[in-house]
């Protein structure tokens, strides 16, 4: 009897301690604050239905739309491919629960926090005509570690990580997928069997200086014939213009071509109706021939003041601006591939 009484008393004490401990967890100010701070701006179940995003900031307005399960940036009536992974990461960022502590509950705080509707940056997420999120992005806090946020039409203001500014303040080019050959084509160096590279003409300054005479001192001469390199896969290696080439260098060169990116899309008149056969793109060409019998052609135009060149790709409606260093990677001298 004594034993049973002791057990009963001990069980009661343990139960009491458990209740006290649980109560301390429930009512602990720090834990309560952490629970209140855990927040997501967009419901996870809404993410698959998002087909429109608009970002407004001091850098302008960027619109993203989804068509046929792919994301695009519409500009001047033309839809340009967007970076799918970046859009996915952005939506995951908005729908993931994170620490967003409440910083104000009254409308009087909005001006101080930079959250007035006519002055704040803005993120609008839609499913068709249905708004799923209308989020205002305001000032950074005194520590410059967080930024103030609130839903349009709501008084409650929260703060969160500055990383949201990497999305809302991005310019259009940050959202463009500027790869000449999109990832969806899944092209690799192993697919290429033959490649014909026609180099752009040498700069006038360089060709004029080869003889040691000042440019313009001699009568004009006919332009030199274009330099062409023909790469052929042969016996597990490569030849260039019939001579054995350094295979690893050729493979690396092909990968650089397949992975090349522009620094912008070219919109407007020069892009209208442009193709790889256009007279505007006749200063350099790369023909890639694949094992399945298909081919793709990169054609570049004259050098611009910025050292960039416009480029077009066969079977693509887009025209790209290529930075000078990208052009140098695409067009190499034959000596680069000697063993």
XYZ file of C-alpha atoms in Angstrom:
339
model
C 0.000 0.000 0.000
C 2.831 2.332 0.876
C 4.577 1.508 -2.428
C 1.457 2.267 -4.487
C 0.991 5.555 -2.646
C 4.579 6.610 -3.385
C 4.191 5.740 -7.068
C 0.957 7.705 -7.264
C 2.561 10.729 -5.612
C 5.604 10.566 -7.922
C 3.382 10.302 -11.016
C 1.395 13.310 -9.858
C 4.581 15.300 -9.311
C 5.899 14.347 -12.774
C 2.583 15.244 -14.381
C 2.648 18.586 -12.621
C 6.187 19.299 -13.796
C 5.207 18.418 -17.365
C 2.288 20.855 -17.196
C 4.530 23.586 -15.798
C 7.180 22.959 -18.483
C 4.588 22.943 -21.257
C 3.149 26.153 -19.923
C 6.580 27.757 -19.904
C 6.973 26.867 -23.571
C 3.551 28.159 -24.514
C 3.895 31.455 -22.680
C 7.638 32.105 -23.048
C 7.873 35.646 -24.560
C 10.739 34.761 -26.900
C 8.979 31.682 -28.241
C 5.710 33.563 -28.620
C 7.561 36.260 -30.566
C 9.237 33.661 -32.804
C 5.887 32.016 -33.556
C 4.326 35.363 -34.402
C 7.286 36.226 -36.665
C 7.005 32.994 -38.694
C 5.155 34.074 -41.803
C 4.808 33.476 -45.550
C 3.505 36.059 -48.006
C 2.110 33.599 -50.532
C 0.301 30.339 -49.880
C 2.227 27.297 -51.063
C -0.877 25.853 -52.696
C -1.158 28.993 -54.855
C 2.313 28.704 -56.416
C 1.372 26.222 -59.206
C -1.417 28.576 -60.301
C 0.713 31.706 -60.668
C 0.846 32.894 -64.282
C 1.703 36.563 -63.893
C 4.169 38.629 -61.830
C 4.736 42.373 -61.903
C 7.663 44.064 -60.174
C 7.726 47.849 -59.742
C 10.740 49.693 -58.346
C 12.938 52.702 -58.988
C 14.539 50.618 -61.763
C 11.244 50.449 -63.676
C 8.591 47.809 -64.217
C 9.285 44.161 -65.060
C 6.435 41.880 -66.101
C 6.705 38.087 -66.133
C 4.073 35.849 -67.701
C 3.687 32.091 -67.950
C 2.611 30.510 -71.237
C 2.550 26.792 -72.003
C 4.379 26.037 -68.735
C 7.257 28.429 -69.586
C 8.042 31.917 -68.280
C 8.565 34.957 -70.497
C 9.283 38.686 -70.223
C 7.000 40.584 -72.634
C 8.613 43.673 -74.227
C 7.198 45.706 -77.137
C 4.783 42.959 -78.126
C 7.437 40.222 -78.136
C 7.803 37.539 -75.459
C 11.417 36.890 -74.438
C 12.403 33.742 -72.490
C 12.856 34.205 -68.749
C 15.153 32.347 -66.372
C 12.883 29.547 -65.183
C 14.985 28.740 -62.117
C 15.063 32.380 -61.009
C 11.271 32.675 -61.238
C 10.860 29.404 -59.320
C 13.281 30.581 -56.627
C 11.361 33.854 -56.298
C 8.007 32.128 -55.845
C 9.557 29.705 -53.350
C 11.002 32.681 -51.472
C 7.560 34.296 -51.209
C 5.803 31.089 -50.160
C 8.402 29.839 -47.650
C 7.737 30.539 -43.966
C 10.488 32.715 -42.534
C 11.032 35.287 -39.829
C 8.958 38.407 -40.584
C 8.383 40.092 -37.205
C 5.586 42.646 -36.887
C 6.981 46.209 -36.800
C 3.787 48.224 -36.851
C 0.046 47.798 -36.798
C -1.192 51.321 -37.522
C -1.443 53.246 -40.778
C 0.449 56.100 -39.118
C 3.682 54.063 -39.402
C 3.491 53.558 -43.165
C 5.147 56.795 -44.235
C 8.054 56.344 -41.800
C 8.616 52.790 -43.016
C 8.402 53.759 -46.696
C 5.225 51.714 -47.167
C 2.876 54.280 -48.671
C 1.173 52.743 -51.703
C 2.235 55.528 -54.066
C 5.909 55.406 -53.098
C 6.911 51.862 -52.186
C 8.274 49.217 -54.520
C 5.624 46.625 -55.317
C 5.282 42.927 -56.058
C 2.043 41.749 -57.636
C 1.420 38.038 -58.175
C -1.627 36.836 -60.134
C -3.541 33.803 -61.251
C -5.133 35.178 -64.407
C -7.089 38.243 -63.280
C -7.116 37.069 -59.654
C -4.516 38.784 -57.430
C -2.766 36.288 -55.161
C -0.393 38.786 -53.564
C 0.033 42.557 -53.619
C 3.103 43.278 -51.513
C 4.664 46.675 -50.789
C 8.427 46.866 -50.180
C 9.609 49.899 -48.252
C 12.703 51.265 -46.523
C 15.504 49.289 -44.941
C 15.722 49.344 -41.146
C 18.299 51.289 -39.124
C 20.731 48.349 -39.181
C 20.356 48.001 -42.971
C 19.840 44.269 -42.426
C 16.105 44.125 -43.087
C 13.469 45.817 -45.218
C 9.917 46.760 -44.263
C 7.008 44.984 -45.965
C 3.221 45.034 -45.893
C 0.343 43.744 -47.958
C -1.507 46.467 -49.866
C -4.764 47.303 -48.117
C -3.507 46.040 -44.741
C -2.125 48.149 -41.903
C 0.205 45.520 -40.430
C 3.864 46.079 -41.334
C 6.581 43.456 -40.968
C 10.288 43.298 -41.713
C 12.309 40.660 -43.505
C 15.600 39.809 -45.160
C 17.055 42.244 -47.694
C 17.290 39.443 -50.251
C 13.792 40.316 -51.474
C 15.333 43.452 -53.012
C 17.394 41.218 -55.322
C 14.118 40.349 -57.009
C 11.896 43.423 -56.838
C 14.666 45.862 -57.855
C 16.108 43.762 -60.687
C 16.235 45.184 -64.207
C 14.766 43.235 -67.136
C 18.072 41.717 -68.199
C 18.387 40.000 -64.807
C 15.257 38.003 -65.664
C 16.114 37.218 -69.305
C 17.364 33.757 -70.241
C 20.065 34.952 -72.630
C 21.585 31.579 -73.515
C 21.965 31.221 -77.277
C 21.028 27.554 -76.897
C 18.433 27.118 -74.114
C 18.942 24.436 -71.485
C 15.782 22.701 -72.735
C 17.593 21.734 -75.960
C 20.052 19.668 -73.888
C 22.845 19.995 -76.439
C 26.315 18.731 -75.504
C 29.731 18.704 -77.161
C 29.237 14.981 -77.844
C 26.333 15.847 -80.156
C 28.523 17.940 -82.479
C 30.148 16.045 -85.374
C 31.339 18.914 -87.543
C 31.726 22.664 -87.112
C 32.533 25.392 -89.614
C 33.666 28.722 -88.171
C 34.027 31.800 -90.378
C 35.930 34.453 -88.450
C 34.823 38.106 -88.489
C 37.143 40.388 -90.501
C 40.135 41.820 -88.677
C 39.813 45.375 -87.356
C 40.788 48.038 -89.884
C 43.279 49.472 -87.400
C 45.023 46.110 -87.047
C 45.080 45.222 -90.734
C 46.289 48.685 -91.666
C 49.147 48.493 -89.207
C 50.546 45.161 -90.366
C 52.764 46.766 -93.016
C 54.029 49.447 -90.691
C 52.374 52.151 -92.824
C 49.944 54.591 -91.218
C 46.329 53.722 -91.793
C 45.141 55.530 -94.899
C 48.679 56.099 -96.254
C 48.281 53.417 -98.931
C 45.574 53.083 -101.551
C 42.648 50.983 -100.358
C 42.972 47.290 -101.101
C 40.321 44.643 -101.514
C 39.311 43.018 -98.250
C 40.999 39.724 -97.497
C 39.016 36.533 -97.972
C 37.275 35.374 -94.790
C 39.233 32.938 -92.641
C 37.347 29.665 -92.191
C 38.077 26.857 -89.743
C 36.518 23.455 -90.349
C 36.456 21.106 -87.366
C 35.681 17.430 -87.990
C 35.340 14.653 -85.413
C 37.756 11.911 -86.451
C 38.848 8.628 -84.804
C 37.821 9.769 -81.352
C 39.572 13.116 -81.774
C 39.309 16.240 -83.926
C 40.898 17.764 -86.965
C 40.883 21.429 -87.906
C 41.310 22.247 -91.592
C 42.530 18.663 -92.114
C 45.217 18.755 -89.432
C 45.064 16.874 -86.126
C 43.865 19.218 -83.383
C 44.142 19.261 -79.607
C 40.888 17.410 -78.848
C 40.359 18.693 -75.262
C 40.730 22.282 -76.493
C 38.210 21.697 -79.292
C 35.748 20.069 -76.862
C 36.143 22.998 -74.448
C 35.597 25.406 -77.350
C 32.381 23.653 -78.381
C 31.108 23.728 -74.794
C 31.837 27.458 -74.627
C 29.771 27.973 -77.787
C 26.842 25.882 -76.523
C 26.909 27.694 -73.150
C 27.342 31.204 -74.580
C 25.001 33.967 -73.444
C 24.186 37.419 -74.732
C 24.079 40.453 -72.474
C 20.680 41.602 -73.768
C 17.996 40.946 -76.335
C 17.825 43.391 -79.229
C 14.352 44.808 -79.637
C 12.920 47.144 -82.238
C 13.534 47.531 -85.934
C 16.883 45.744 -86.215
C 15.356 42.609 -84.691
C 12.305 42.617 -86.932
C 12.450 39.663 -89.307
C 16.124 39.037 -88.629
C 17.474 35.559 -89.309
C 20.821 33.849 -89.656
C 20.676 34.573 -93.400
C 20.042 38.294 -92.955
C 22.477 40.692 -94.609
C 22.760 42.435 -91.231
C 24.561 39.386 -89.794
C 27.310 38.606 -92.297
C 30.552 39.312 -90.416
C 31.094 35.955 -88.773
C 29.370 32.586 -88.680
C 29.455 29.326 -86.745
C 27.730 26.277 -88.228
C 27.230 23.370 -85.835
C 26.338 20.029 -87.422
C 24.904 17.375 -85.130
C 24.843 13.611 -85.248
C 21.102 13.502 -85.947
C 21.597 15.361 -89.236
C 20.384 18.745 -87.986
C 22.434 21.924 -87.767
C 22.342 25.316 -86.090
C 23.916 28.561 -87.238
C 25.155 31.540 -85.209
C 25.640 34.671 -87.303
C 27.067 37.977 -86.078
C 26.948 41.491 -87.458
C 29.418 44.356 -87.583
C 31.174 45.528 -84.442
C 29.327 48.299 -82.620
C 30.806 51.303 -80.824
C 30.714 49.353 -77.568
C 32.639 46.414 -79.143
C 29.443 44.392 -78.917
C 27.982 42.638 -81.933
C 24.426 41.657 -82.736
C 23.873 37.960 -83.283
C 21.081 35.743 -84.567
C 20.556 31.996 -84.222
C 18.866 29.830 -86.818
C 15.445 28.519 -85.725
C 15.225 31.268 -83.111
C 13.103 34.455 -83.337
C 15.475 36.407 -81.092
C 18.387 38.731 -81.775
C 21.063 39.025 -79.101
C 23.661 41.591 -78.164
C 26.988 39.837 -77.562
C 29.665 41.464 -75.426
C 33.095 41.802 -77.021
C 34.649 39.186 -74.702
C 31.921 36.696 -75.657
C 32.648 37.250 -79.357
C 36.343 36.575 -78.656
C 35.405 33.243 -77.038
C 33.218 32.298 -79.991
C 35.720 33.115 -82.729
C 39.244 31.800 -82.163
C 42.308 31.554 -84.393
C 43.412 28.165 -85.791
C 46.628 28.356 -83.746
C 44.548 28.002 -80.550
C 43.855 24.349 -81.391
C 47.280 23.062 -82.413
C 48.662 20.138 -80.439
